[in-house]
mmCIF file of C-alpha atoms in Angstrom:
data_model
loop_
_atom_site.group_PDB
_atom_site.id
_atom_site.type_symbol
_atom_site.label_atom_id
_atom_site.label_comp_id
_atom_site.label_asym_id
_atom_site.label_seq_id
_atom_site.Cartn_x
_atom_site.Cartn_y
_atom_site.Cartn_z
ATOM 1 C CA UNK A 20 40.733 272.510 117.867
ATOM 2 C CA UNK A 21 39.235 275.373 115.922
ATOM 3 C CA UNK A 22 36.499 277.345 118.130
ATOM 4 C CA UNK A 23 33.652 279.457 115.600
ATOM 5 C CA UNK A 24 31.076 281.601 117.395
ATOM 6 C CA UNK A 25 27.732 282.862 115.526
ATOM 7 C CA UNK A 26 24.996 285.133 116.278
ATOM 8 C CA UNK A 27 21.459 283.706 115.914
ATOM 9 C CA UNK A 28 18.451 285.863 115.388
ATOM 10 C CA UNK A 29 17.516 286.313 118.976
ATOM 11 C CA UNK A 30 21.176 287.928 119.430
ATOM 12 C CA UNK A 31 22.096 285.001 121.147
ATOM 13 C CA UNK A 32 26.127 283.768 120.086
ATOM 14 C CA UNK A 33 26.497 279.737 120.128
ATOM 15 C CA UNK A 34 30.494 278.977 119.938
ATOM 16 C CA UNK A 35 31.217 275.213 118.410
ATOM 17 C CA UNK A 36 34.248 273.495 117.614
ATOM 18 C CA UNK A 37 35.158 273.541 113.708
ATOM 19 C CA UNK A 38 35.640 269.644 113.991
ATOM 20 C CA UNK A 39 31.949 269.142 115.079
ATOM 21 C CA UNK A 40 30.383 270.924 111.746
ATOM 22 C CA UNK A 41 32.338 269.082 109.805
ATOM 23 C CA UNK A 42 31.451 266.179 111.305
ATOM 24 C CA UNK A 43 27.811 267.197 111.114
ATOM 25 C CA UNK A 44 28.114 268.181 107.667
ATOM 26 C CA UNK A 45 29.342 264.548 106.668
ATOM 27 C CA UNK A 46 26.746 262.908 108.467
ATOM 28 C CA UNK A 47 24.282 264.817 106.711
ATOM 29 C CA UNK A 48 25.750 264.038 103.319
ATOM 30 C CA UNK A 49 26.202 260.300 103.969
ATOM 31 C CA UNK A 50 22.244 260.573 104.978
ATOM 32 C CA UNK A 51 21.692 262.181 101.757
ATOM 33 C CA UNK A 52 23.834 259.222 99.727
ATOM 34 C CA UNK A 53 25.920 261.999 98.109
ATOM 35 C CA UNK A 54 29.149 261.037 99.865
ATOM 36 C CA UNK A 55 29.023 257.055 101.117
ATOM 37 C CA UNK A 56 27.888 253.913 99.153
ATOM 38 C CA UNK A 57 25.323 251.704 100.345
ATOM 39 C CA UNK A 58 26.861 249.059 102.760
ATOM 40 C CA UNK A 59 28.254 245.887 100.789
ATOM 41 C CA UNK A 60 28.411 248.177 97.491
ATOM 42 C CA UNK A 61 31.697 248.093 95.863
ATOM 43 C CA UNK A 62 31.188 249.515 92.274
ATOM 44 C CA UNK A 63 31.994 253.469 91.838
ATOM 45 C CA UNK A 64 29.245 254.198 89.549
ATOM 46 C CA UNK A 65 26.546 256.197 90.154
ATOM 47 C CA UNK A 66 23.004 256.296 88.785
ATOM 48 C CA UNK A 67 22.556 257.659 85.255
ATOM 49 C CA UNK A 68 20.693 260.710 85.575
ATOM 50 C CA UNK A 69 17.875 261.295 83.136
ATOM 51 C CA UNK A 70 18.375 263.420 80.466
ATOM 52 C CA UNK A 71 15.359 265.971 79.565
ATOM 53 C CA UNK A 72 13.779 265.283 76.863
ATOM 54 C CA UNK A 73 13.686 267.291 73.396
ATOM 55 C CA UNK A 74 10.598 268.464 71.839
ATOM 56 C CA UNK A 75 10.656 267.363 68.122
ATOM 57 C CA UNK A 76 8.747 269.645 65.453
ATOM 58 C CA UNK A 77 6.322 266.633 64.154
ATOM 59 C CA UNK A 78 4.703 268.330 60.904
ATOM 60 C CA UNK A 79 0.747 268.978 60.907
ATOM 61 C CA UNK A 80 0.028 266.246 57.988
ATOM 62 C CA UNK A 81 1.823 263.572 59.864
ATOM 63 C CA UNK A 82 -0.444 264.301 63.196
ATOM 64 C CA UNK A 83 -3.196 264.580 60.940
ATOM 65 C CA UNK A 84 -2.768 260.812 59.209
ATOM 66 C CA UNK A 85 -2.645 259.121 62.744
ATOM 67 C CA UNK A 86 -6.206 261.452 63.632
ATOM 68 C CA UNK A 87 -8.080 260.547 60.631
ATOM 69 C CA UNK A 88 -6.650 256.861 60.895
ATOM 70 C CA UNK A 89 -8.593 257.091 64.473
ATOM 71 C CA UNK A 90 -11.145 258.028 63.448
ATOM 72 C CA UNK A 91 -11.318 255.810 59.867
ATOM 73 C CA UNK A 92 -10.527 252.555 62.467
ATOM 74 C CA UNK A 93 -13.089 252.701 64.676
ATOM 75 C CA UNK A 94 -10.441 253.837 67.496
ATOM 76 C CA UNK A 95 -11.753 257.266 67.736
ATOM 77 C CA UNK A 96 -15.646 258.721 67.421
ATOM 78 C CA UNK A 97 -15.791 260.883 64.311
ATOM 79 C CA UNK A 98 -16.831 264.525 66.231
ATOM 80 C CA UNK A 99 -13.499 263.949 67.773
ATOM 81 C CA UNK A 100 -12.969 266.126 64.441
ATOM 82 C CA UNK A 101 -15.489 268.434 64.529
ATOM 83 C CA UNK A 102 -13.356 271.625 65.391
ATOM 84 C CA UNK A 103 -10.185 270.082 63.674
ATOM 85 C CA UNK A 104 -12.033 270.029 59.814
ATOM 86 C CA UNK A 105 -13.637 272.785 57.555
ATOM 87 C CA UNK A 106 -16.041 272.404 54.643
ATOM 88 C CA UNK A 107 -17.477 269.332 53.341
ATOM 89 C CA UNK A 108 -14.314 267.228 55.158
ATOM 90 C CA UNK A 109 -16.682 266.811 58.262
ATOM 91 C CA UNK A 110 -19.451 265.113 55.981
ATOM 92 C CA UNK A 111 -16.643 262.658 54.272
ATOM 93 C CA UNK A 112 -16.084 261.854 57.309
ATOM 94 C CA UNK A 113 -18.947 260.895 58.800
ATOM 95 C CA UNK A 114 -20.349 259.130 55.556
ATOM 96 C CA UNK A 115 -16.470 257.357 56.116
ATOM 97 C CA UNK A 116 -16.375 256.558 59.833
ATOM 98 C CA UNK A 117 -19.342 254.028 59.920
ATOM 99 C CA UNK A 118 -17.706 251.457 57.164
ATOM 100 C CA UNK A 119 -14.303 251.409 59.468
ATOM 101 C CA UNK A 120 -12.390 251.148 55.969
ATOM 102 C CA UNK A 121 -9.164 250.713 57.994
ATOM 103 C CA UNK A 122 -10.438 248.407 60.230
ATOM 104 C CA UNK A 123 -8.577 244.845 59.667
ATOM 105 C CA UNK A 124 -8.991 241.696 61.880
ATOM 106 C CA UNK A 125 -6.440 241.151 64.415
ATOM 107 C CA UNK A 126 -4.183 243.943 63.141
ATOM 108 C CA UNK A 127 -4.166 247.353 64.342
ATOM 109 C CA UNK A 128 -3.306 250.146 61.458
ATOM 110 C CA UNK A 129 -0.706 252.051 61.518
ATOM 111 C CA UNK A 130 0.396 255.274 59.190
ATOM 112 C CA UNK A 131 3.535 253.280 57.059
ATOM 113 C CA UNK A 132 4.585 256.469 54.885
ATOM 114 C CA UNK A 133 3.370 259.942 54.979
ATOM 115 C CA UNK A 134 4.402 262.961 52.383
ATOM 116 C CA UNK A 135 2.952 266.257 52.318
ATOM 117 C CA UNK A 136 3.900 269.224 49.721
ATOM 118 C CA UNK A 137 2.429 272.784 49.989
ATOM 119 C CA UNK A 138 1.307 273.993 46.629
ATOM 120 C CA UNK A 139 0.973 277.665 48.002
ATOM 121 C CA UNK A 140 1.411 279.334 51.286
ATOM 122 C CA UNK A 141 -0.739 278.060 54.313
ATOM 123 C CA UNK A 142 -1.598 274.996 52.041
ATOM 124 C CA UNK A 143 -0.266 271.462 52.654
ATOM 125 C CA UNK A 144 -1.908 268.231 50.015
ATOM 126 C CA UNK A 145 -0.732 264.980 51.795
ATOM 127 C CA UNK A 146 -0.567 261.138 50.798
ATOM 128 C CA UNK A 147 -0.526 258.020 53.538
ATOM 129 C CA UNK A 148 -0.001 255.033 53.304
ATOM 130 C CA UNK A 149 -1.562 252.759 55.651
ATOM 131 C CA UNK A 150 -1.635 249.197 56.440
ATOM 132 C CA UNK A 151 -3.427 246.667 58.887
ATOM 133 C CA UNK A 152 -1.881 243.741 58.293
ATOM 134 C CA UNK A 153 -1.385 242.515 54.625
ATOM 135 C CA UNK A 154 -3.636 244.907 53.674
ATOM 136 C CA UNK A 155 -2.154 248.335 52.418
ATOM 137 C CA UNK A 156 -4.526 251.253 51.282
ATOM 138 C CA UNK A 157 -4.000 255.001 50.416
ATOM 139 C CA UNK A 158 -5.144 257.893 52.346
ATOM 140 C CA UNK A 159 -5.014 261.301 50.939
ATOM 141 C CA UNK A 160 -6.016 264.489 52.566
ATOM 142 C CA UNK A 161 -5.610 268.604 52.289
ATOM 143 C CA UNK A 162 -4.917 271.036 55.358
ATOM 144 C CA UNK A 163 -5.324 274.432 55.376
ATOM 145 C CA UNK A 164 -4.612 276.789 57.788
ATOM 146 C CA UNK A 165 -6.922 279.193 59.095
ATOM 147 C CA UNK A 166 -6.389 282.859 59.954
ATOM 148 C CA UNK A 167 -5.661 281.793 64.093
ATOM 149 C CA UNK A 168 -2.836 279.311 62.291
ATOM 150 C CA UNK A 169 -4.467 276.654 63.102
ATOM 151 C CA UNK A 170 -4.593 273.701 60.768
ATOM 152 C CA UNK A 171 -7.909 272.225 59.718
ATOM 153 C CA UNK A 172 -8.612 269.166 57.310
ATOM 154 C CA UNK A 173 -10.399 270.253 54.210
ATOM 155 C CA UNK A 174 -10.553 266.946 52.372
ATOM 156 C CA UNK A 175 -9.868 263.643 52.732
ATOM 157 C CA UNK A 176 -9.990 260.964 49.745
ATOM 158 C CA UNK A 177 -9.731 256.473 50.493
ATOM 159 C CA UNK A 178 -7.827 254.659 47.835
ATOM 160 C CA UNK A 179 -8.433 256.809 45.108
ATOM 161 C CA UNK A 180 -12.772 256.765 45.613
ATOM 162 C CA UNK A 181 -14.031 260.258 46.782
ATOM 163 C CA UNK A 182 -17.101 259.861 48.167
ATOM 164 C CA UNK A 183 -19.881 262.570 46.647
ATOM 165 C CA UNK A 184 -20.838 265.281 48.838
ATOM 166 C CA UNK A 185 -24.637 264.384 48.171
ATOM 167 C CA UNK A 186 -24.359 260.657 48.348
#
């Protein structure tokens, strides 16, 4: 039997045998579950551990389909908006919002395809399809971004009918 003696803080030493740490040290494991089973567990697998997940880059007209489709269903009040549009797209909007044109009976919309091209720098024109149940429509929309990068909607069009700014 293997003797160790330590000194505490106090200066006191406290000897113990080698065979009682260990001893210790596996009782504290198998109270942790690191070193025995369960009892009645046979299997050698362990839990899968979760893996962290990845941030994916999602592009600004894709986030900006499933806002205005909020906001064009009914899901979402329209001055959820108000600090994410410029120009006249606030006013489209809220001469939109009140008609629900996405809003379909029993069927909640969802974005189906959405494309966006930049025809200069800090520009992107985007297209969306949407459908709520049989019914498919078109969305289309322009971001621009602003001089704190941030995007803001500058125009949004339903189906080909642009509503007129004094209308």
């Amino acid at each position: 039997m293997t003797r160790t003696s330590t000194t505490n803080t106090t200066g006191a030493t406290d000897t113990t045998d080698a065979t009682d740490a260990t001893a210790a040290r596996t009782t504290r494991g198998a109270a942790r579950g690191s070193v025995a089973r369960p009892p009645g567990r046979r299997d050698q697998r362990r839990p899968a551990v979760p893996r962290p997940r990845r941030r994916t880059h999602i592009p600004p007209h894709e986030l900006f389909a499933e806002r205005l489709l909020a906001v064009l269903s009914g899901h979402r009040p329209v001055h959820w908006m108000l600090g994410q549009t410029v120009g006249e797209a606030y006013e489209q909007l809220v001469r939109l919002a009140p008609g629900t044109p996405f809003r379909a009976r029993g069927a909640r919309p969802v974005v189906r395809t959405c494309r966006g091209s930049q025809p200069c720098a800090g520009v992107v024109e985007a297209s969306a399809s949407i459908a709520a149940g049989e019914q498919v429509r078109a969305l289309a929309f322009r971001l621009e971004q602003g001089a704190d990068l941030r995007w803001r909607c500058a125009a949004v069009e339903i189906g080909g009918e642009r509503i007129p700014a004094g209308a």
